[in-house]
Tab-separated table of C-alpha atoms in Angstrom:
chain	number	residue	atom	x	y	z
J	17	UNK	CA	-24.476	-19.371	12.345
J	18	UNK	CA	-24.366	-16.656	9.683
J	19	UNK	CA	-27.668	-16.740	7.778
J	20	UNK	CA	-27.132	-15.125	4.375
J	21	UNK	CA	-29.717	-14.685	1.646
J	22	UNK	CA	-29.028	-16.184	-1.777
J	23	UNK	CA	-30.547	-15.476	-5.167
J	24	UNK	CA	-33.728	-17.224	-6.224
J	25	UNK	CA	-31.904	-18.880	-9.126
J	26	UNK	CA	-29.241	-20.334	-6.841
J	27	UNK	CA	-31.858	-21.555	-4.356
J	28	UNK	CA	-33.852	-23.268	-7.089
J	29	UNK	CA	-30.720	-24.810	-8.586
J	30	UNK	CA	-29.652	-26.310	-5.241
J	31	UNK	CA	-33.162	-27.587	-4.601
J	32	UNK	CA	-33.637	-29.051	-8.081
J	33	UNK	CA	-30.305	-30.867	-8.014
J	34	UNK	CA	-30.420	-32.252	-4.482
J	35	UNK	CA	-34.138	-33.014	-4.164
J	36	UNK	CA	-33.583	-36.557	-5.445
J	37	UNK	CA	-30.099	-36.908	-3.927
J	38	UNK	CA	-30.279	-35.717	-0.318
J	39	UNK	CA	-30.876	-38.618	2.107
J	40	UNK	CA	-34.396	-38.479	3.571
J	41	UNK	CA	-34.715	-38.748	7.346
J	42	UNK	CA	-37.370	-41.499	7.134
J	43	UNK	CA	-38.909	-43.390	4.189
J	44	UNK	CA	-41.592	-41.395	2.369
J	45	UNK	CA	-44.930	-42.698	0.995
J	46	UNK	CA	-43.578	-42.804	-2.561
J	47	UNK	CA	-40.667	-44.831	-3.912
J	48	UNK	CA	-37.504	-42.960	-4.760
J	49	UNK	CA	-37.301	-41.709	-8.336
J	50	UNK	CA	-35.372	-43.997	-10.645
J	51	UNK	CA	-33.812	-40.959	-12.329
J	52	UNK	CA	-32.738	-37.570	-11.068
J	53	UNK	CA	-34.443	-34.324	-11.997
J	54	UNK	CA	-33.491	-32.939	-15.424
J	55	UNK	CA	-31.256	-29.866	-15.467
J	56	UNK	CA	-32.988	-26.768	-14.099
J	57	UNK	CA	-34.061	-24.233	-16.715
J	58	UNK	CA	-32.921	-21.043	-15.015
J	59	UNK	CA	-31.580	-18.245	-17.199
J	60	UNK	CA	-29.706	-15.776	-15.003
J	61	UNK	CA	-28.945	-12.600	-16.953
J	62	UNK	CA	-26.693	-9.992	-15.345
J	63	UNK	CA	-25.954	-6.444	-16.481
J	64	UNK	CA	-23.015	-4.257	-15.450
J	65	UNK	CA	-22.596	-0.520	-15.916
J	66	UNK	CA	-21.920	0.304	-19.544
J	67	UNK	CA	-23.091	-3.053	-20.901
J	68	UNK	CA	-24.732	-3.278	-24.304
J	69	UNK	CA	-28.157	-4.443	-23.112
J	70	UNK	CA	-29.149	-6.168	-26.352
J	71	UNK	CA	-25.710	-7.743	-26.615
J	72	UNK	CA	-26.060	-9.308	-23.147
J	73	UNK	CA	-29.519	-10.641	-24.050
J	74	UNK	CA	-28.271	-12.046	-27.347
J	75	UNK	CA	-25.474	-13.893	-25.533
J	76	UNK	CA	-28.035	-15.299	-23.094
J	77	UNK	CA	-29.679	-17.127	-26.000
J	78	UNK	CA	-26.446	-19.012	-26.638
J	79	UNK	CA	-25.846	-19.700	-22.950
J	80	UNK	CA	-29.425	-20.881	-22.288
J	81	UNK	CA	-30.681	-22.683	-25.440
J	82	UNK	CA	-34.111	-23.402	-23.882
J	83	UNK	CA	-34.990	-19.723	-24.394
J	84	UNK	CA	-35.256	-20.359	-28.152
J	85	UNK	CA	-37.536	-23.382	-27.886
J	86	UNK	CA	-40.448	-22.853	-30.353
J	87	UNK	CA	-43.741	-21.958	-28.677
J	88	UNK	CA	-42.235	-21.760	-25.186
J	89	UNK	CA	-43.628	-19.272	-22.678
J	90	UNK	CA	-41.607	-17.719	-19.851
J	91	UNK	CA	-41.636	-15.783	-16.610
J	92	UNK	CA	-39.165	-12.883	-16.320
J	93	UNK	CA	-38.347	-11.084	-13.051
J	94	UNK	CA	-35.512	-9.318	-11.252
J	95	UNK	CA	-33.564	-11.696	-9.004
J	96	UNK	CA	-32.178	-9.285	-6.417
J	97	UNK	CA	-33.724	-10.216	-3.054
J	98	UNK	CA	-36.771	-8.049	-3.785
J	99	UNK	CA	-39.915	-8.957	-1.867
J	100	UNK	CA	-43.438	-8.778	-3.342
J	101	UNK	CA	-42.256	-8.320	-6.921
J	102	UNK	CA	-45.727	-9.025	-8.275
J	103	UNK	CA	-47.227	-6.116	-6.356
J	104	UNK	CA	-44.426	-3.848	-7.620
J	105	UNK	CA	-45.056	-4.693	-11.275
J	106	UNK	CA	-41.795	-6.623	-11.546
J	107	UNK	CA	-43.170	-9.866	-13.000
J	108	UNK	CA	-43.657	-10.646	-16.661
J	109	UNK	CA	-45.836	-13.765	-16.984
J	110	UNK	CA	-46.745	-16.074	-19.844
J	111	UNK	CA	-44.440	-14.276	-22.264
J	112	UNK	CA	-42.701	-15.458	-25.396
J	113	UNK	CA	-38.944	-15.033	-25.368
J	114	UNK	CA	-39.082	-11.920	-27.620
J	115	UNK	CA	-41.628	-10.354	-25.228
J	116	UNK	CA	-39.633	-11.330	-22.132
J	117	UNK	CA	-36.456	-10.094	-23.799
J	118	UNK	CA	-38.003	-6.701	-24.533
J	119	UNK	CA	-39.394	-6.485	-20.979
J	120	UNK	CA	-35.973	-7.153	-19.466
J	121	UNK	CA	-34.245	-4.733	-21.868
J	122	UNK	CA	-36.641	-1.968	-20.851
J	123	UNK	CA	-35.683	-2.354	-17.168
J	124	UNK	CA	-32.057	-3.490	-17.224
J	125	UNK	CA	-29.706	-1.123	-15.371
J	126	UNK	CA	-32.619	1.229	-14.645
J	127	UNK	CA	-33.313	2.626	-11.160
J	128	UNK	CA	-36.410	1.046	-9.606
J	129	UNK	CA	-38.159	2.052	-6.398
J	130	UNK	CA	-39.610	-0.816	-4.349
J	131	UNK	CA	-41.528	0.457	-1.348
J	132	UNK	CA	-39.010	2.853	0.256
J	133	UNK	CA	-35.852	1.458	-1.360
J	134	UNK	CA	-34.280	2.426	-4.681
J	135	UNK	CA	-31.772	0.353	-6.613
J	136	UNK	CA	-30.644	-0.534	-10.111
J	137	UNK	CA	-32.076	-3.675	-11.684
J	138	UNK	CA	-28.987	-5.619	-12.704
J	139	UNK	CA	-29.845	-9.279	-12.267
J	140	UNK	CA	-32.815	-11.032	-13.915
J	141	UNK	CA	-34.180	-14.566	-13.915
J	142	UNK	CA	-36.052	-16.005	-16.893
J	143	UNK	CA	-37.605	-19.456	-16.525
J	144	UNK	CA	-40.419	-21.516	-18.077
J	145	UNK	CA	-43.981	-20.434	-17.327
J	146	UNK	CA	-46.113	-23.109	-15.643
J	147	UNK	CA	-49.846	-22.691	-16.423
J	148	UNK	CA	-52.003	-23.827	-13.501
J	149	UNK	CA	-55.343	-23.137	-11.813
J	150	UNK	CA	-55.416	-21.015	-8.658
J	151	UNK	CA	-56.541	-23.889	-6.442
J	152	UNK	CA	-53.290	-25.784	-7.079
J	153	UNK	CA	-51.214	-23.089	-5.332
J	154	UNK	CA	-49.860	-23.717	-1.826
J	155	UNK	CA	-47.428	-22.053	0.563
J	156	UNK	CA	-44.545	-23.708	2.423
J	157	UNK	CA	-41.845	-22.311	4.661
J	158	UNK	CA	-39.048	-23.907	6.689
J	159	UNK	CA	-37.105	-21.818	9.184
J	160	UNK	CA	-34.611	-22.642	11.903
J	161	UNK	CA	-34.944	-21.766	15.584
J	162	UNK	CA	-33.056	-22.900	18.687
J	163	UNK	CA	-35.459	-25.787	19.328
J	164	UNK	CA	-35.341	-27.155	15.776
J	165	UNK	CA	-36.917	-26.309	12.419
J	166	UNK	CA	-40.475	-25.096	11.897
J	167	UNK	CA	-42.367	-26.204	8.807
J	168	UNK	CA	-45.279	-23.915	7.920
J	169	UNK	CA	-47.819	-25.007	5.313
J	170	UNK	CA	-50.907	-23.224	4.039
J	171	UNK	CA	-53.485	-24.569	1.588
J	172	UNK	CA	-53.504	-21.332	-0.417
J	173	UNK	CA	-50.579	-19.566	-2.040
J	174	UNK	CA	-49.732	-16.609	-4.238
J	175	UNK	CA	-49.256	-12.871	-3.769
J	176	UNK	CA	-52.377	-12.505	-1.641
J	177	UNK	CA	-51.571	-15.255	0.856
J	178	UNK	CA	-51.559	-12.745	3.740
J	179	UNK	CA	-50.191	-13.346	7.237
J	180	UNK	CA	-49.037	-16.952	7.014
J	181	UNK	CA	-47.529	-16.889	10.504
J	182	UNK	CA	-51.056	-16.464	11.778
J	183	UNK	CA	-52.871	-18.778	9.360
J	184	UNK	CA	-50.505	-21.601	8.434
J	185	UNK	CA	-50.439	-25.101	9.889
J	186	UNK	CA	-47.165	-25.645	11.757
J	187	UNK	CA	-44.946	-28.570	12.625
J	188	UNK	CA	-41.730	-28.367	14.665
J	189	UNK	CA	-38.996	-30.786	13.638
J	190	UNK	CA	-36.817	-31.239	16.741
J	191	UNK	CA	-33.039	-31.035	16.678
J	192	UNK	CA	-32.939	-34.752	17.521
J	193	UNK	CA	-33.906	-36.176	14.133
J	194	UNK	CA	-34.613	-39.583	15.674
J	195	UNK	CA	-37.900	-37.903	16.627
J	196	UNK	CA	-38.688	-36.952	13.032
J	197	UNK	CA	-42.471	-37.305	12.513
J	198	UNK	CA	-44.064	-40.166	10.593
J	199	UNK	CA	-45.737	-39.657	7.223
J	200	UNK	CA	-49.149	-39.771	8.912
J	201	UNK	CA	-48.097	-37.132	11.453
J	202	UNK	CA	-46.875	-34.835	8.679
J	203	UNK	CA	-50.149	-35.201	6.786
J	204	UNK	CA	-52.262	-34.744	9.913
J	205	UNK	CA	-50.322	-31.676	11.088
J	206	UNK	CA	-49.919	-29.849	7.782
J	207	UNK	CA	-52.345	-31.136	5.140
J	208	UNK	CA	-55.765	-31.222	6.818
J	209	UNK	CA	-57.180	-28.729	4.264
J	210	UNK	CA	-55.537	-30.304	1.221
J	211	UNK	CA	-57.309	-32.827	-1.089
J	212	UNK	CA	-56.497	-36.401	-0.045
J	213	UNK	CA	-55.415	-37.292	-3.565
J	214	UNK	CA	-52.240	-35.250	-3.305
J	215	UNK	CA	-51.331	-36.120	0.305
J	216	UNK	CA	-48.753	-38.742	-0.605
J	217	UNK	CA	-47.142	-36.479	-3.194
J	218	UNK	CA	-46.975	-33.584	-0.755
J	219	UNK	CA	-45.694	-35.650	2.179
J	220	UNK	CA	-43.010	-37.069	-0.110
J	221	UNK	CA	-42.093	-33.574	-1.333
J	222	UNK	CA	-42.051	-32.057	2.167
J	223	UNK	CA	-39.777	-34.822	3.462
J	224	UNK	CA	-37.417	-34.473	0.508
J	225	UNK	CA	-37.482	-30.682	0.782
J	226	UNK	CA	-36.571	-30.920	4.453
J	227	UNK	CA	-33.788	-33.383	3.597
J	228	UNK	CA	-32.256	-30.807	1.236
J	229	UNK	CA	-32.775	-28.104	3.864
J	230	UNK	CA	-30.734	-30.067	6.396
J	231	UNK	CA	-28.157	-31.565	4.037
J	232	UNK	CA	-27.368	-28.243	2.323
J	233	UNK	CA	-27.453	-26.175	5.533
J	234	UNK	CA	-30.344	-23.867	4.749
J	235	UNK	CA	-31.525	-21.634	7.578
J	236	UNK	CA	-34.634	-20.340	5.798
J	237	UNK	CA	-36.602	-21.566	2.787
J	238	UNK	CA	-39.902	-20.228	1.489
J	239	UNK	CA	-41.780	-21.357	-1.622
J	240	UNK	CA	-44.805	-19.313	-2.631
J	241	UNK	CA	-46.507	-20.508	-4.646
J	242	UNK	CA	-45.754	-24.189	-4.496
J	243	UNK	CA	-47.857	-25.590	-7.350
J	244	UNK	CA	-49.152	-29.162	-7.167
J	245	UNK	CA	-51.007	-30.188	-10.331
J	246	UNK	CA	-52.881	-33.528	-9.906
J	247	UNK	CA	-53.024	-36.024	-12.750
J	248	UNK	CA	-56.379	-36.944	-14.294
J	249	UNK	CA	-57.308	-39.652	-11.795
J	250	UNK	CA	-55.852	-37.702	-8.811
J	251	UNK	CA	-53.483	-40.554	-7.903
J	252	UNK	CA	-50.393	-38.403	-8.297
J	253	UNK	CA	-49.281	-34.900	-9.135
J	254	UNK	CA	-46.533	-32.758	-10.628
J	255	UNK	CA	-44.836	-30.356	-8.218
J	256	UNK	CA	-43.380	-26.987	-9.234
J	257	UNK	CA	-41.675	-24.390	-7.019
J	258	UNK	CA	-42.471	-21.135	-8.788
J	259	UNK	CA	-41.193	-18.470	-6.427
J	260	UNK	CA	-38.507	-19.069	-3.832
J	261	UNK	CA	-36.619	-17.164	-1.129
J	262	UNK	CA	-33.796	-18.791	0.800
J	263	UNK	CA	-30.922	-18.276	3.212
J	264	UNK	CA	-27.901	-20.495	3.808
J	265	UNK	CA	-25.574	-20.802	6.777
J	266	UNK	CA	-22.495	-19.186	5.268
J	267	UNK	CA	-20.250	-20.700	7.938
J	268	UNK	CA	-21.122	-24.158	6.531
J	269	UNK	CA	-19.286	-23.424	3.278
J	270	UNK	CA	-16.376	-25.662	4.309
J	271	UNK	CA	-18.857	-28.537	4.564
J	272	UNK	CA	-21.389	-27.744	1.836
J	273	UNK	CA	-19.425	-25.631	-0.629
J	274	UNK	CA	-19.126	-28.505	-3.107
J	275	UNK	CA	-22.834	-29.343	-2.799
J	276	UNK	CA	-23.772	-25.721	-3.481
J	277	UNK	CA	-21.320	-25.535	-6.373
J	278	UNK	CA	-22.179	-28.756	-8.185
J	279	UNK	CA	-25.886	-27.843	-8.230
J	280	UNK	CA	-24.999	-24.641	-10.102
J	281	UNK	CA	-22.426	-26.077	-12.476
J	282	UNK	CA	-23.129	-25.682	-16.230
J	283	UNK	CA	-24.216	-29.302	-16.602
J	284	UNK	CA	-26.758	-28.967	-13.791
J	285	UNK	CA	-28.282	-25.918	-15.487
J	286	UNK	CA	-28.453	-27.294	-18.996
J	287	UNK	CA	-25.756	-24.970	-20.297
J	288	UNK	CA	-23.477	-26.110	-23.108
J	289	UNK	CA	-20.409	-27.651	-21.456
J	290	UNK	CA	-17.174	-26.933	-23.287
J	291	UNK	CA	-14.554	-29.514	-22.411
J	292	UNK	CA	-10.867	-29.497	-23.292
J	293	UNK	CA	-10.521	-33.135	-22.273
J	294	UNK	CA	-8.902	-32.327	-18.927
J	295	UNK	CA	-10.377	-33.343	-15.590
J	296	UNK	CA	-11.569	-30.243	-13.736
J	297	UNK	CA	-11.053	-30.111	-9.974
J	298	UNK	CA	-13.778	-27.542	-9.251
J	299	UNK	CA	-17.337	-28.823	-8.947
J	300	UNK	CA	-18.858	-25.496	-9.983
J	301	UNK	CA	-18.926	-21.810	-9.062
J	302	UNK	CA	-18.687	-20.819	-5.379
J	303	UNK	CA	-21.916	-19.635	-3.790
J	304	UNK	CA	-22.534	-15.901	-3.972
J	305	UNK	CA	-24.290	-13.980	-1.217
J	306	UNK	CA	-25.681	-10.819	-2.839
J	307	UNK	CA	-26.161	-7.539	-1.009
J	308	UNK	CA	-29.748	-6.520	-0.249
J	309	UNK	CA	-31.595	-4.685	-3.007
J	310	UNK	CA	-30.696	-1.015	-3.070
J	311	UNK	CA	-27.320	-1.445	-1.417
J	312	UNK	CA	-24.649	-2.221	-3.946
J	313	UNK	CA	-21.207	-3.014	-2.613
J	314	UNK	CA	-18.689	-0.198	-2.714
J	315	UNK	CA	-15.223	-1.001	-4.037
J	316	UNK	CA	-13.942	-1.067	-0.444
J	317	UNK	CA	-16.649	-3.507	0.681
J	318	UNK	CA	-15.965	-5.665	-2.378
J	319	UNK	CA	-12.228	-5.585	-1.610
J	320	UNK	CA	-12.760	-6.797	1.972
J	321	UNK	CA	-15.264	-9.429	0.764
J	322	UNK	CA	-12.649	-10.703	-1.701
J	323	UNK	CA	-10.052	-10.891	1.094
J	324	UNK	CA	-12.587	-12.697	3.285
J	325	UNK	CA	-13.241	-15.286	0.576
J	326	UNK	CA	-9.534	-16.137	0.378
J	327	UNK	CA	-8.866	-16.724	4.065
J	328	UNK	CA	-10.044	-18.948	6.877
J	329	UNK	CA	-10.336	-15.826	9.037
J	330	UNK	CA	-13.399	-13.582	8.981
J	331	UNK	CA	-13.172	-10.074	7.503
J	332	UNK	CA	-16.436	-8.153	7.147
J	333	UNK	CA	-17.176	-4.531	6.283
J	334	UNK	CA	-20.414	-2.671	5.623
J	335	UNK	CA	-20.447	1.094	5.134
J	336	UNK	CA	-23.494	2.597	6.817
J	337	UNK	CA	-22.798	6.320	6.582
J	338	UNK	CA	-19.579	7.395	4.905
J	339	UNK	CA	-19.867	10.876	6.449
J	340	UNK	CA	-20.437	9.577	9.980
J	341	UNK	CA	-18.256	10.616	12.923
J	342	UNK	CA	-18.056	7.230	14.657
J	343	UNK	CA	-15.942	4.448	13.122
J	344	UNK	CA	-15.094	0.976	14.396
J	345	UNK	CA	-12.258	-1.516	14.049
J	346	UNK	CA	-13.762	-4.352	16.061
J	347	UNK	CA	-12.413	-7.864	16.561
J	348	UNK	CA	-15.130	-10.521	16.694
J	349	UNK	CA	-18.632	-10.870	15.305
J	350	UNK	CA	-20.253	-10.769	18.742
J	351	UNK	CA	-18.234	-7.719	19.769
J	352	UNK	CA	-19.237	-5.894	16.590
J	353	UNK	CA	-22.897	-6.257	17.591
J	354	UNK	CA	-22.170	-5.117	21.162
J	355	UNK	CA	-20.304	-2.023	19.957
J	356	UNK	CA	-23.014	-1.091	17.450
J	357	UNK	CA	-25.665	-1.439	20.182
J	358	UNK	CA	-23.615	0.635	22.627
J	359	UNK	CA	-23.066	3.390	20.061
J	360	UNK	CA	-26.791	3.454	19.292
J	361	UNK	CA	-27.641	3.488	23.023
J	362	UNK	CA	-25.393	6.519	23.452
J	363	UNK	CA	-27.522	8.339	20.863
J	364	UNK	CA	-25.066	8.130	17.961
J	365	UNK	CA	-26.780	5.608	15.682
J	366	UNK	CA	-27.058	8.189	12.897
J	367	UNK	CA	-23.308	8.888	13.184
J	368	UNK	CA	-22.212	5.217	13.032
J	369	UNK	CA	-20.195	5.062	9.841
J	370	UNK	CA	-19.442	1.362	9.440
J	371	UNK	CA	-20.212	-2.107	10.721
J	372	UNK	CA	-17.894	-5.069	10.494
J	373	UNK	CA	-15.344	-7.275	12.200
J	374	UNK	CA	-12.032	-9.046	11.869
J	375	UNK	CA	-11.732	-12.378	13.679
J	376	UNK	CA	-10.598	-15.971	13.394
J	377	UNK	CA	-6.871	-15.181	13.745
J	378	UNK	CA	-6.226	-13.069	10.634
J	379	UNK	CA	-2.566	-12.486	9.805
J	380	UNK	CA	-0.789	-9.211	10.489
J	381	UNK	CA	-0.942	-8.394	6.776
J	382	UNK	CA	-4.650	-9.117	6.508
J	383	UNK	CA	-5.353	-6.974	9.577
J	384	UNK	CA	-3.233	-4.176	8.104
J	385	UNK	CA	-5.201	-4.155	4.841
J	386	UNK	CA	-8.498	-4.300	6.715
J	387	UNK	CA	-7.539	-1.452	9.061
J	388	UNK	CA	-6.036	0.591	6.221
J	389	UNK	CA	-9.294	0.318	4.284
J	390	UNK	CA	-11.396	1.537	7.226
J	391	UNK	CA	-8.980	4.382	7.999
J	392	UNK	CA	-8.895	5.446	4.360
J	393	UNK	CA	-12.704	5.645	4.311
J	394	UNK	CA	-12.774	7.639	7.556
J	395	UNK	CA	-10.121	10.139	6.455
J	396	UNK	CA	-11.491	10.505	2.932
J	397	UNK	CA	-14.729	11.911	4.353
J	398	UNK	CA	-14.852	15.620	5.102
J	399	UNK	CA	-13.586	16.860	8.429
J	400	UNK	CA	-16.049	17.420	11.250
J	401	UNK	CA	-15.825	20.433	13.581
J	402	UNK	CA	-16.153	18.142	16.613
J	403	UNK	CA	-13.673	15.608	15.250
J	404	UNK	CA	-14.183	11.872	14.786
J	405	UNK	CA	-14.136	8.818	17.036
J	406	UNK	CA	-12.404	5.524	16.220
J	407	UNK	CA	-13.083	2.499	18.424
J	408	UNK	CA	-10.454	-0.249	18.205
J	409	UNK	CA	-12.312	-2.758	20.328
J	410	UNK	CA	-12.981	-6.372	21.032
J	411	UNK	CA	-13.795	-8.900	23.708
J	412	UNK	CA	-11.442	-11.495	25.158
J	413	UNK	CA	-10.004	-13.356	22.186
J	414	UNK	CA	-9.996	-17.152	22.345
J	415	UNK	CA	-7.089	-17.859	20.021
J	416	UNK	CA	-6.458	-14.683	17.995
J	417	UNK	CA	-3.010	-13.310	18.827
J	418	UNK	CA	-3.809	-9.744	19.907
J	419	UNK	CA	-0.185	-8.622	19.620
J	420	UNK	CA	0.055	-9.922	16.043
J	421	UNK	CA	-3.191	-8.374	14.820
J	422	UNK	CA	-2.357	-5.092	16.556
J	423	UNK	CA	0.897	-4.975	14.576
J	424	UNK	CA	-1.265	-4.732	11.451
J	425	UNK	CA	-3.419	-2.002	13.009
J	426	UNK	CA	-0.282	-0.110	14.125
J	427	UNK	CA	1.174	-0.211	10.606
J	428	UNK	CA	-2.052	1.290	9.272
J	429	UNK	CA	-2.078	4.010	11.964
J	430	UNK	CA	1.525	4.962	11.161
J	431	UNK	CA	0.671	5.474	7.499
J	432	UNK	CA	-2.077	8.002	8.196
J	433	UNK	CA	-0.986	9.584	11.494
J	434	UNK	CA	-0.820	13.191	10.175
J	435	UNK	CA	-4.349	12.894	8.775
J	436	UNK	CA	-5.658	11.415	12.035
J	437	UNK	CA	-4.384	14.515	13.815
J	438	UNK	CA	-5.722	16.839	11.121
J	439	UNK	CA	-9.210	15.243	11.361
J	440	UNK	CA	-9.081	15.460	15.184
J	441	UNK	CA	-9.654	11.712	15.564
J	442	UNK	CA	-9.984	10.355	19.098
J	443	UNK	CA	-8.870	6.718	19.265
J	444	UNK	CA	-10.305	4.502	22.008
J	445	UNK	CA	-8.788	1.041	22.406
J	446	UNK	CA	-10.089	-1.899	24.467
J	447	UNK	CA	-8.840	-5.453	23.963
J	448	UNK	CA	-8.067	-8.654	25.840
J	449	UNK	CA	-6.942	-12.162	24.963
J	450	UNK	CA	-3.670	-13.960	24.110
J	451	UNK	CA	-0.699	-11.552	24.325
J	452	UNK	CA	-2.993	-8.572	24.918
J	453	UNK	CA	-0.443	-6.884	27.203
J	454	UNK	CA	2.145	-6.752	24.436
J	455	UNK	CA	-0.444	-5.591	21.912
J	456	UNK	CA	-1.793	-2.801	24.146
J	457	UNK	CA	1.712	-1.745	25.165
J	458	UNK	CA	2.776	-1.478	21.523
J	459	UNK	CA	-0.272	0.480	20.369
J	460	UNK	CA	-0.086	2.873	23.348
J	461	UNK	CA	3.613	3.468	22.676
J	462	UNK	CA	2.918	4.235	19.012
J	463	UNK	CA	0.070	6.564	19.947
J	464	UNK	CA	2.426	8.559	22.186
J	465	UNK	CA	5.189	8.522	19.570
J	466	UNK	CA	2.902	9.838	16.828
J	467	UNK	CA	1.101	12.339	19.020
J	468	UNK	CA	-2.299	10.706	18.571
J	469	UNK	CA	-5.266	11.368	20.862
J	470	UNK	CA	-5.496	7.798	22.147
J	471	UNK	CA	-6.938	6.082	25.228
J	472	UNK	CA	-5.991	2.438	25.855
J	473	UNK	CA	-7.767	-0.066	28.130
J	474	UNK	CA	-7.436	-3.765	28.858
J	475	UNK	CA	-9.805	-6.373	30.331
J	476	UNK	CA	-10.402	-4.258	33.439
J	477	UNK	CA	-12.715	-2.187	31.228
J	478	UNK	CA	-16.067	-3.678	30.129
J	479	UNK	CA	-15.988	-4.758	26.492
J	480	UNK	CA	-17.991	-1.727	25.336
J	481	UNK	CA	-17.252	0.472	28.343
J	482	UNK	CA	-15.147	2.818	26.232
J	483	UNK	CA	-18.176	3.815	24.144
J	484	UNK	CA	-19.960	6.054	26.687
J	485	UNK	CA	-16.578	7.419	27.834
J	486	UNK	CA	-15.913	8.613	24.298
J	487	UNK	CA	-19.389	9.752	23.279
J	488	UNK	CA	-21.176	11.063	26.372
J	489	UNK	CA	-19.819	14.339	27.784
J	490	UNK	CA	-18.704	14.121	31.388
J	491	UNK	CA	-18.381	10.324	31.479
J	492	UNK	CA	-14.599	10.343	31.177
J	493	UNK	CA	-12.256	11.953	33.658
J	494	UNK	CA	-8.699	11.532	34.825
J	495	UNK	CA	-9.726	9.239	37.686
J	496	UNK	CA	-10.504	6.441	35.227
J	497	UNK	CA	-7.399	4.285	35.053
J	498	UNK	CA	-6.078	3.345	31.638
J	499	UNK	CA	-3.729	0.510	30.681
J	500	UNK	CA	-0.256	1.465	31.919
J	501	UNK	CA	1.811	-1.326	30.365
């Protein structure tokens, strides 16, 4: 499972669309709605470097007509995975569109410091303001663990909710959904401090929320505040999710990609739909997984992410310290974690330059472009008096052809061999799996041919055993046997 955060707008769009469509595990206290929710009113406004700020905001009015509704009031906020926006002064509440527009314009593309992190505010969300009394605010969270999914509920919500892990009522939904709790059990476990008049509404909402959580492969979902406004005779209530944070299982895209897309299509967001009369095959835009606030993707990271999106293999790259001495070309997500841990354990965490992996049987060409990108980054950085270390590592591959992927790595090494020598790069190789002998034999032969400082090991070496040999003085000596082909 790869839990990746999504934007608040995307999370709300998926929830709004599927809340009346996802199949509930058990019948809820209320009958199913006869109609689906109306399109979500979520104006996502994005700014790039060099954009005309007022021009982008003017175009937003055409894209999201609800912004020009007479007398409407709005909430404006950055939508960039920023926590505690209210406490950082990054919420504009109960504002007319001209006021919200001016507030966004004042902050768009500006550097903002949130706690200890700085970043440019590029993505904003503007949505209708929901007036409500404080006592109608609640907190709800669903998160996945090995045993199942925890639902946390607290009878107070908002920015001052405090430590909900300590205070909230909790209910574990087991993996075996045949044991899903009854409506009475949900109310008893979670709603003991909530007015009885809204129990049915909340039990219905919680069950439908959990249905979306499961059906759309969420791994984390937090709504704070969840606003439940009772009607006059307290027999029902309107439910609003005002602030939302969510993560999806990115590996479920093959299964849920269409569900994520259709919820964010123009029609689902109330945007004008321009049709040329042709049937469109795509349900909507593919889900985006933004980088954390303060860490914008470099062109190299964006390039690898684009490659990753176009293949069934996995290609990941994050630059941690472009001037670092220690670089990795690691096959496998698990191995990438092991190598990062081993490098940190050796005392070189501050020198670890990148984190990433290639896996899932990428082609020789894909591996070449991935390796060439990492090598280009390493050799573009200034030389270090002690040289640099490159780990070409991995565990025992299940189905990835080691010989084939190593052909891509070898092509990349050939292109930059003189620079590898100039930068005094030590190359440490450890790999196993299908055709590993051929792959190791080829890369060792090329290392000798090009005069590279290279050490090659097979499965006789522990997966990360090469790390201390390379980084800790005195650990490596001639008695340690390398792969001999």
